PDB file of C-alpha atoms in Angstrom:
ATOM      1  CA  UNK A   1      -3.947  13.486  10.261  1.00 44.00           C
ATOM      2  CA  UNK A   2      -7.663  13.247   9.196  1.00 51.00           C
ATOM      3  CA  UNK A   3      -9.199  10.092   8.229  1.00 62.00           C
ATOM      4  CA  UNK A   4     -13.114   9.733   6.986  1.00 48.00           C
ATOM      5  CA  UNK A   5     -13.998   6.620   8.467  1.00 48.00           C
ATOM      6  CA  UNK A   6     -14.576   6.791  12.037  1.00 44.00           C
ATOM      7  CA  UNK A   7     -17.690   6.754  13.379  1.00 45.00           C
ATOM      8  CA  UNK A   8     -19.688   6.841  16.599  1.00 41.00           C
ATOM      9  CA  UNK A   9     -19.312   3.295  17.324  1.00 44.00           C
ATOM     10  CA  UNK A  10     -15.597   3.207  17.233  1.00 46.00           C
ATOM     11  CA  UNK A  11     -15.437   5.578  19.585  1.00 48.00           C
ATOM     12  CA  UNK A  12     -18.002   4.007  21.925  1.00 43.00           C
ATOM     13  CA  UNK A  13     -15.415   1.118  22.333  1.00 55.00           C
ATOM     14  CA  UNK A  14     -12.736   1.413  24.813  1.00 66.00           C
ATOM     15  CA  UNK A  15      -9.839   3.066  23.600  1.00 72.00           C
ATOM     16  CA  UNK A  16      -5.983   1.981  24.428  1.00 81.00           C
ATOM     17  CA  UNK A  17      -3.040   3.542  26.095  1.00 90.00           C
ATOM     18  CA  UNK A  18       0.384   4.021  25.065  1.00 93.00           C
ATOM     19  CA  UNK A  19       1.214   2.087  28.107  1.00 94.00           C
ATOM     20  CA  UNK A  20      -1.375  -0.903  27.343  1.00 94.00           C
ATOM     21  CA  UNK A  21       0.132  -1.229  23.266  1.00 95.00           C
ATOM     22  CA  UNK A  22       3.412  -1.295  25.065  1.00 97.00           C
ATOM     23  CA  UNK A  23       2.694  -3.886  27.299  1.00 96.00           C
ATOM     24  CA  UNK A  24       0.653  -5.801  25.114  1.00 96.00           C
ATOM     25  CA  UNK A  25       3.180  -5.734  22.145  1.00 97.00           C
ATOM     26  CA  UNK A  26       6.384  -6.503  24.816  1.00 97.00           C
ATOM     27  CA  UNK A  27       4.288  -9.357  26.103  1.00 97.00           C
ATOM     28  CA  UNK A  28       3.454 -10.895  22.496  1.00 97.00           C
ATOM     29  CA  UNK A  29       6.719 -10.848  21.800  1.00 97.00           C
ATOM     30  CA  UNK A  30       9.145 -11.377  24.494  1.00 94.00           C
ATOM     31  CA  UNK A  31      12.576  -9.558  24.591  1.00 95.00           C
ATOM     32  CA  UNK A  32      11.209  -6.563  22.472  1.00 97.00           C
ATOM     33  CA  UNK A  33      11.430  -3.224  23.282  1.00 97.00           C
ATOM     34  CA  UNK A  34       8.450  -0.853  22.251  1.00 97.00           C
ATOM     35  CA  UNK A  35       8.587   2.901  22.434  1.00 97.00           C
ATOM     36  CA  UNK A  36       4.718   4.415  21.729  1.00 96.00           C
ATOM     37  CA  UNK A  37       3.322   7.500  20.628  1.00 94.00           C
ATOM     38  CA  UNK A  38      -0.013   8.597  20.866  1.00 92.00           C
ATOM     39  CA  UNK A  39       0.222  11.188  17.931  1.00 88.00           C
ATOM     40  CA  UNK A  40      -3.059  12.839  18.799  1.00 84.00           C
ATOM     41  CA  UNK A  41      -3.404  12.397  22.195  1.00 83.00           C
ATOM     42  CA  UNK A  42      -7.191  10.726  21.463  1.00 81.00           C
ATOM     43  CA  UNK A  43      -6.086   7.001  21.997  1.00 81.00           C
ATOM     44  CA  UNK A  44      -6.276   6.372  18.743  1.00 80.00           C
ATOM     45  CA  UNK A  45      -3.457   6.807  16.063  1.00 87.00           C
ATOM     46  CA  UNK A  46      -0.700   5.567  17.383  1.00 93.00           C
ATOM     47  CA  UNK A  47       3.443   5.015  16.604  1.00 95.00           C
ATOM     48  CA  UNK A  48       5.029   2.253  17.858  1.00 96.00           C
ATOM     49  CA  UNK A  49       9.086   1.947  17.304  1.00 97.00           C
ATOM     50  CA  UNK A  50       9.798  -1.707  18.131  1.00 98.00           C
ATOM     51  CA  UNK A  51      12.932  -3.430  18.427  1.00 98.00           C
ATOM     52  CA  UNK A  52      12.716  -7.573  18.447  1.00 97.00           C
ATOM     53  CA  UNK A  53      14.929 -10.189  17.213  1.00 96.00           C
ATOM     54  CA  UNK A  54      11.822 -12.061  16.427  1.00 96.00           C
ATOM     55  CA  UNK A  55      11.803 -10.093  13.289  1.00 97.00           C
ATOM     56  CA  UNK A  56      15.217 -11.494  12.051  1.00 96.00           C
ATOM     57  CA  UNK A  57      15.301 -12.954   8.921  1.00 96.00           C
ATOM     58  CA  UNK A  58      11.553 -11.327   8.201  1.00 96.00           C
ATOM     59  CA  UNK A  59      10.738  -8.815   5.067  1.00 94.00           C
ATOM     60  CA  UNK A  60       9.041  -5.852   6.484  1.00 94.00           C
ATOM     61  CA  UNK A  61       5.926  -6.813   5.256  1.00 95.00           C
ATOM     62  CA  UNK A  62       6.062 -10.295   7.858  1.00 95.00           C
ATOM     63  CA  UNK A  63       7.503  -8.093  10.777  1.00 96.00           C
ATOM     64  CA  UNK A  64       4.592  -5.593  10.426  1.00 96.00           C
ATOM     65  CA  UNK A  65       2.162  -8.296  10.249  1.00 95.00           C
ATOM     66  CA  UNK A  66       3.780  -9.945  13.396  1.00 96.00           C
ATOM     67  CA  UNK A  67       2.645  -6.735  15.270  1.00 96.00           C
ATOM     68  CA  UNK A  68      -0.751  -6.218  13.654  1.00 94.00           C
ATOM     69  CA  UNK A  69      -1.334  -9.809  14.393  1.00 94.00           C
ATOM     70  CA  UNK A  70      -1.285  -9.083  18.396  1.00 95.00           C
ATOM     71  CA  UNK A  71      -4.129  -6.782  17.848  1.00 94.00           C
ATOM     72  CA  UNK A  72      -6.210  -8.675  15.149  1.00 90.00           C
ATOM     73  CA  UNK A  73      -9.484  -6.322  14.522  1.00 87.00           C
ATOM     74  CA  UNK A  74      -8.905  -3.805  17.137  1.00 89.00           C
ATOM     75  CA  UNK A  75      -6.680  -2.378  14.046  1.00 88.00           C
ATOM     76  CA  UNK A  76      -9.067  -0.496  12.283  1.00 79.00           C
ATOM     77  CA  UNK A  77     -11.606  -0.150  14.679  1.00 82.00           C
ATOM     78  CA  UNK A  78     -10.580   1.401  18.319  1.00 84.00           C
ATOM     79  CA  UNK A  79      -7.300   1.902  17.040  1.00 87.00           C
ATOM     80  CA  UNK A  80      -8.076   3.620  14.250  1.00 82.00           C
ATOM     81  CA  UNK A  81      -4.300   3.536  13.014  1.00 85.00           C
ATOM     82  CA  UNK A  82      -1.183   1.989  14.501  1.00 92.00           C
ATOM     83  CA  UNK A  83       2.321   3.196  12.481  1.00 93.00           C
ATOM     84  CA  UNK A  84       5.183   0.937  12.953  1.00 95.00           C
ATOM     85  CA  UNK A  85       8.641   1.190  12.323  1.00 95.00           C
ATOM     86  CA  UNK A  86       9.788  -2.340  13.086  1.00 97.00           C
ATOM     87  CA  UNK A  87      13.969  -3.484  13.521  1.00 96.00           C
ATOM     88  CA  UNK A  88      16.336  -6.205  15.002  1.00 96.00           C
ATOM     89  CA  UNK A  89      18.677  -5.294  17.825  1.00 94.00           C
ATOM     90  CA  UNK A  90      21.522  -5.600  15.083  1.00 81.00           C
ATOM     91  CA  UNK A  91      19.882  -2.728  13.065  1.00 57.00           C
TER      92      UNK A  91
ATOM     93  CA  UNK B   1     -28.477  -0.806  -1.760  1.00 52.00           C
ATOM     94  CA  UNK B   2     -26.201  -2.623  -4.486  1.00 59.00           C
ATOM     95  CA  UNK B   3     -26.737  -5.968  -5.928  1.00 80.00           C
ATOM     96  CA  UNK B   4     -23.110  -6.213  -6.237  1.00 89.00           C
ATOM     97  CA  UNK B   5     -21.969  -9.412  -4.328  1.00 95.00           C
ATOM     98  CA  UNK B   6     -18.855  -9.892  -1.877  1.00 95.00           C
ATOM     99  CA  UNK B   7     -17.734 -12.314  -4.471  1.00 96.00           C
ATOM    100  CA  UNK B   8     -17.740 -10.032  -7.769  1.00 96.00           C
ATOM    101  CA  UNK B   9     -16.123  -7.508  -5.364  1.00 97.00           C
ATOM    102  CA  UNK B  10     -13.037 -10.234  -4.493  1.00 97.00           C
ATOM    103  CA  UNK B  11     -12.830 -11.475  -7.954  1.00 97.00           C
ATOM    104  CA  UNK B  12     -12.211  -7.384  -9.334  1.00 97.00           C
ATOM    105  CA  UNK B  13     -10.065  -6.667  -6.075  1.00 98.00           C
ATOM    106  CA  UNK B  14      -7.907  -9.900  -7.570  1.00 98.00           C
ATOM    107  CA  UNK B  15      -8.410  -8.907 -11.241  1.00 98.00           C
ATOM    108  CA  UNK B  16      -6.889  -5.408 -10.501  1.00 98.00           C
ATOM    109  CA  UNK B  17      -3.840  -6.515  -8.603  1.00 98.00           C
ATOM    110  CA  UNK B  18      -3.582  -8.761 -10.987  1.00 97.00           C
ATOM    111  CA  UNK B  19      -3.352  -6.731 -14.132  1.00 97.00           C
ATOM    112  CA  UNK B  20      -2.295  -3.422 -13.014  1.00 97.00           C
ATOM    113  CA  UNK B  21       1.767  -3.651 -12.278  1.00 97.00           C
ATOM    114  CA  UNK B  22       1.681  -0.830  -9.791  1.00 97.00           C
ATOM    115  CA  UNK B  23      -1.936  -1.068  -8.039  1.00 98.00           C
ATOM    116  CA  UNK B  24      -2.523   1.070  -4.802  1.00 98.00           C
ATOM    117  CA  UNK B  25      -6.067   0.664  -2.709  1.00 98.00           C
ATOM    118  CA  UNK B  26      -6.504   4.451  -0.925  1.00 97.00           C
ATOM    119  CA  UNK B  27      -9.033   6.077   0.791  1.00 96.00           C
ATOM    120  CA  UNK B  28     -10.021   8.939  -1.914  1.00 97.00           C
ATOM    121  CA  UNK B  29      -8.065   9.636  -5.255  1.00 97.00           C
ATOM    122  CA  UNK B  30      -4.298  10.391  -5.800  1.00 96.00           C
ATOM    123  CA  UNK B  31      -5.791  14.297  -6.797  1.00 96.00           C
ATOM    124  CA  UNK B  32      -7.962  13.713  -3.365  1.00 96.00           C
ATOM    125  CA  UNK B  33      -6.928  11.869  -0.796  1.00 96.00           C
ATOM    126  CA  UNK B  34      -9.321  11.500   2.223  1.00 95.00           C
ATOM    127  CA  UNK B  35      -7.015  10.294   4.857  1.00 92.00           C
ATOM    128  CA  UNK B  36      -2.750  11.541   5.365  1.00 92.00           C
ATOM    129  CA  UNK B  37      -1.618   8.071   5.519  1.00 93.00           C
ATOM    130  CA  UNK B  38      -2.842   7.612   1.447  1.00 96.00           C
ATOM    131  CA  UNK B  39      -1.957  10.759   1.016  1.00 96.00           C
ATOM    132  CA  UNK B  40       1.887   9.835   1.411  1.00 96.00           C
ATOM    133  CA  UNK B  41       1.935   6.974  -0.259  1.00 97.00           C
ATOM    134  CA  UNK B  42       0.437   8.275  -3.363  1.00 97.00           C
ATOM    135  CA  UNK B  43       2.680  11.283  -2.540  1.00 96.00           C
ATOM    136  CA  UNK B  44       5.537   8.465  -2.548  1.00 96.00           C
ATOM    137  CA  UNK B  45       4.474   7.118  -5.880  1.00 97.00           C
ATOM    138  CA  UNK B  46       3.614  10.414  -7.527  1.00 95.00           C
ATOM    139  CA  UNK B  47       7.407  11.727  -6.770  1.00 95.00           C
ATOM    140  CA  UNK B  48       8.788   8.638  -8.481  1.00 95.00           C
ATOM    141  CA  UNK B  49       7.145   9.379 -11.666  1.00 92.00           C
ATOM    142  CA  UNK B  50       5.635   5.692 -12.055  1.00 94.00           C
ATOM    143  CA  UNK B  51       2.456   4.842 -13.669  1.00 94.00           C
ATOM    144  CA  UNK B  52       0.409   3.431 -11.225  1.00 97.00           C
ATOM    145  CA  UNK B  53      -3.311   2.413 -10.809  1.00 97.00           C
ATOM    146  CA  UNK B  54      -5.456   3.630  -7.763  1.00 98.00           C
ATOM    147  CA  UNK B  55      -9.026   2.690  -6.587  1.00 98.00           C
ATOM    148  CA  UNK B  56     -10.383   4.322  -3.647  1.00 97.00           C
ATOM    149  CA  UNK B  57     -11.883   1.725  -1.032  1.00 97.00           C
ATOM    150  CA  UNK B  58     -14.428   4.193   0.331  1.00 96.00           C
ATOM    151  CA  UNK B  59     -17.686   4.476  -1.831  1.00 95.00           C
ATOM    152  CA  UNK B  60     -18.514   0.614  -0.534  1.00 95.00           C
ATOM    153  CA  UNK B  61     -17.033  -0.692   2.981  1.00 94.00           C
ATOM    154  CA  UNK B  62     -17.344  -3.961   1.360  1.00 96.00           C
ATOM    155  CA  UNK B  63     -14.204  -3.304  -1.020  1.00 97.00           C
ATOM    156  CA  UNK B  64     -12.015  -2.638   2.515  1.00 95.00           C
ATOM    157  CA  UNK B  65     -13.272  -6.189   3.912  1.00 94.00           C
ATOM    158  CA  UNK B  66     -12.765  -8.116   0.687  1.00 97.00           C
ATOM    159  CA  UNK B  67      -9.055  -6.387   0.367  1.00 97.00           C
ATOM    160  CA  UNK B  68      -7.990  -7.014   3.614  1.00 94.00           C
ATOM    161  CA  UNK B  69      -9.197 -10.617   3.708  1.00 94.00           C
ATOM    162  CA  UNK B  70      -7.508 -10.942   0.247  1.00 95.00           C
ATOM    163  CA  UNK B  71      -4.306  -9.284   1.771  1.00 95.00           C
ATOM    164  CA  UNK B  72      -3.864 -10.489   5.122  1.00 92.00           C
ATOM    165  CA  UNK B  73      -3.294  -6.800   5.693  1.00 93.00           C
ATOM    166  CA  UNK B  74      -5.829  -4.697   8.257  1.00 91.00           C
ATOM    167  CA  UNK B  75      -5.244  -1.315   7.282  1.00 92.00           C
ATOM    168  CA  UNK B  76      -5.290   1.242   4.366  1.00 94.00           C
ATOM    169  CA  UNK B  77      -3.969   2.077   1.726  1.00 96.00           C
ATOM    170  CA  UNK B  78      -2.413  -0.872   0.391  1.00 97.00           C
ATOM    171  CA  UNK B  79       0.391  -1.200  -2.219  1.00 98.00           C
ATOM    172  CA  UNK B  80       0.854  -3.854  -4.465  1.00 98.00           C
ATOM    173  CA  UNK B  81       3.808  -4.220  -6.738  1.00 97.00           C
ATOM    174  CA  UNK B  82       3.540  -7.491  -9.516  1.00 97.00           C
ATOM    175  CA  UNK B  83       1.016  -9.204  -7.525  1.00 97.00           C
ATOM    176  CA  UNK B  84       2.260  -8.626  -4.269  1.00 96.00           C
ATOM    177  CA  UNK B  85       1.589  -6.859  -1.339  1.00 97.00           C
ATOM    178  CA  UNK B  86       4.388  -4.192  -0.636  1.00 97.00           C
ATOM    179  CA  UNK B  87       3.104  -2.686   2.304  1.00 96.00           C
ATOM    180  CA  UNK B  88       0.927   0.405   3.689  1.00 96.00           C
ATOM    181  CA  UNK B  89       2.313   4.281   4.208  1.00 95.00           C
ATOM    182  CA  UNK B  90       4.973   3.063   7.051  1.00 95.00           C
ATOM    183  CA  UNK B  91       6.753   0.570   4.750  1.00 96.00           C
ATOM    184  CA  UNK B  92       6.095   2.743   1.509  1.00 97.00           C
ATOM    185  CA  UNK B  93       7.480   5.479   3.371  1.00 96.00           C
ATOM    186  CA  UNK B  94      10.479   3.888   4.524  1.00 95.00           C
ATOM    187  CA  UNK B  95      11.310   2.133   1.318  1.00 96.00           C
ATOM    188  CA  UNK B  96      10.640   5.503  -0.506  1.00 96.00           C
ATOM    189  CA  UNK B  97      13.447   7.061   1.407  1.00 95.00           C
ATOM    190  CA  UNK B  98      16.059   4.293   1.157  1.00 95.00           C
ATOM    191  CA  UNK B  99      15.755   4.211  -2.031  1.00 95.00           C
ATOM    192  CA  UNK B 100      14.653   0.667  -1.984  1.00 96.00           C
ATOM    193  CA  UNK B 101      11.014   1.677  -3.942  1.00 97.00           C
ATOM    194  CA  UNK B 102      12.718   3.010  -6.573  1.00 96.00           C
ATOM    195  CA  UNK B 103      14.618   0.262  -6.961  1.00 96.00           C
ATOM    196  CA  UNK B 104      11.458  -1.883  -6.827  1.00 96.00           C
ATOM    197  CA  UNK B 105       9.714   0.019  -9.091  1.00 96.00           C
ATOM    198  CA  UNK B 106      12.718   0.321 -11.807  1.00 93.00           C
ATOM    199  CA  UNK B 107      13.076   3.860 -11.636  1.00 90.00           C
ATOM    200  CA  UNK B 108      15.289   6.720 -10.869  1.00 87.00           C
ATOM    201  CA  UNK B 109      15.107   8.207  -7.107  1.00 85.00           C
ATOM    202  CA  UNK B 110      14.434  12.116  -7.215  1.00 83.00           C
ATOM    203  CA  UNK B 111      17.834  14.398  -6.558  1.00 72.00           C
ATOM    204  CA  UNK B 112      15.691  15.730  -3.435  1.00 62.00           C
ATOM    205  CA  UNK B 113      16.387  13.837  -0.207  1.00 54.00           C
ATOM    206  CA  UNK B 114      13.410  14.438   1.585  1.00 51.00           C
ATOM    207  CA  UNK B 115       9.932  12.749   1.889  1.00 50.00           C
ATOM    208  CA  UNK B 116       7.241  13.619  -0.357  1.00 55.00           C
ATOM    209  CA  UNK B 117       4.307  15.742   0.618  1.00 55.00           C
ATOM    210  CA  UNK B 118       2.255  16.546  -2.021  1.00 50.00           C
ATOM    211  CA  UNK B 119       0.155  14.368  -3.609  1.00 49.00           C
ATOM    212  CA  UNK B 120       0.555  13.382  -7.144  1.00 47.00           C
ATOM    213  CA  UNK B 121      -0.653  15.816  -9.697  1.00 44.00           C
ATOM    214  CA  UNK B 122      -1.670  13.681 -12.189  1.00 45.00           C
ATOM    215  CA  UNK B 123      -4.530  10.935 -11.659  1.00 45.00           C
ATOM    216  CA  UNK B 124      -3.306   7.642 -12.668  1.00 45.00           C
ATOM    217  CA  UNK B 125      -3.690   6.693 -16.469  1.00 44.00           C
ATOM    218  CA  UNK B 126      -4.198   3.060 -16.311  1.00 44.00           C
ATOM    219  CA  UNK B 127      -6.525   3.578 -12.843  1.00 43.00           C
ATOM    220  CA  UNK B 128      -9.716   1.268 -13.204  1.00 45.00           C
ATOM    221  CA  UNK B 129     -11.738   4.155 -13.475  1.00 39.00           C
ATOM    222  CA  UNK B 130     -15.286   2.044 -13.863  1.00 38.00           C
ATOM    223  CA  UNK B 131     -15.236   0.285 -10.463  1.00 44.00           C
ATOM    224  CA  UNK B 132     -17.042   2.992  -8.576  1.00 39.00           C
ATOM    225  CA  UNK B 133     -19.746   2.530 -11.108  1.00 35.00           C
ATOM    226  CA  UNK B 134     -19.427  -1.020 -11.551  1.00 37.00           C
ATOM    227  CA  UNK B 135     -19.879  -1.640  -7.621  1.00 40.00           C
ATOM    228  CA  UNK B 136     -23.308   0.595  -7.393  1.00 34.00           C
TER     229      UNK B 136
END
């Protein structure tokens, strides 16, 4: 998957590891379980599958926003892409 | 340099969202997507055979900045239906697979169950084609 907007400046910033992303998501959403895959091995395209009861009653868009908000401007920066699948423990 | 202001870009984006029932902001065009996520989202719309407007955000970095400020959504693509943000590639793909996207757009789910792979064959008729020029 090639995207065209990466620049040298982005690579100069520290790129997070899958473990770091997992810890930050689980830290920000207590009780959540996050499975992270580094899709390219390059530390910039991640896939996260997150189960949390905090998502209950929220639309998909609000569930994803909750996760994006943890990382703020790092999304689109050092974390070039974070693909999400969110669900609640009930399903 | 360009003399288009951020305010003008913002107003154009707001108008695009308001005036186009199905509005996709992407990297590249439906025929020539410049990012896999944008390709996947355009392909889902193409598979449902809906008319939609698409705007390439790449020509000016301020388009993306203003769009994300407007929508509160950090990444591209972004799909709006009836003026509301539906989501990016993940949500659109998931909604395509469950049939929710077809329902939202008032079309029939295609018979084949698998996720779409190829981008839409035709450029959207209602695309605001003038934007690229206007922003220069």
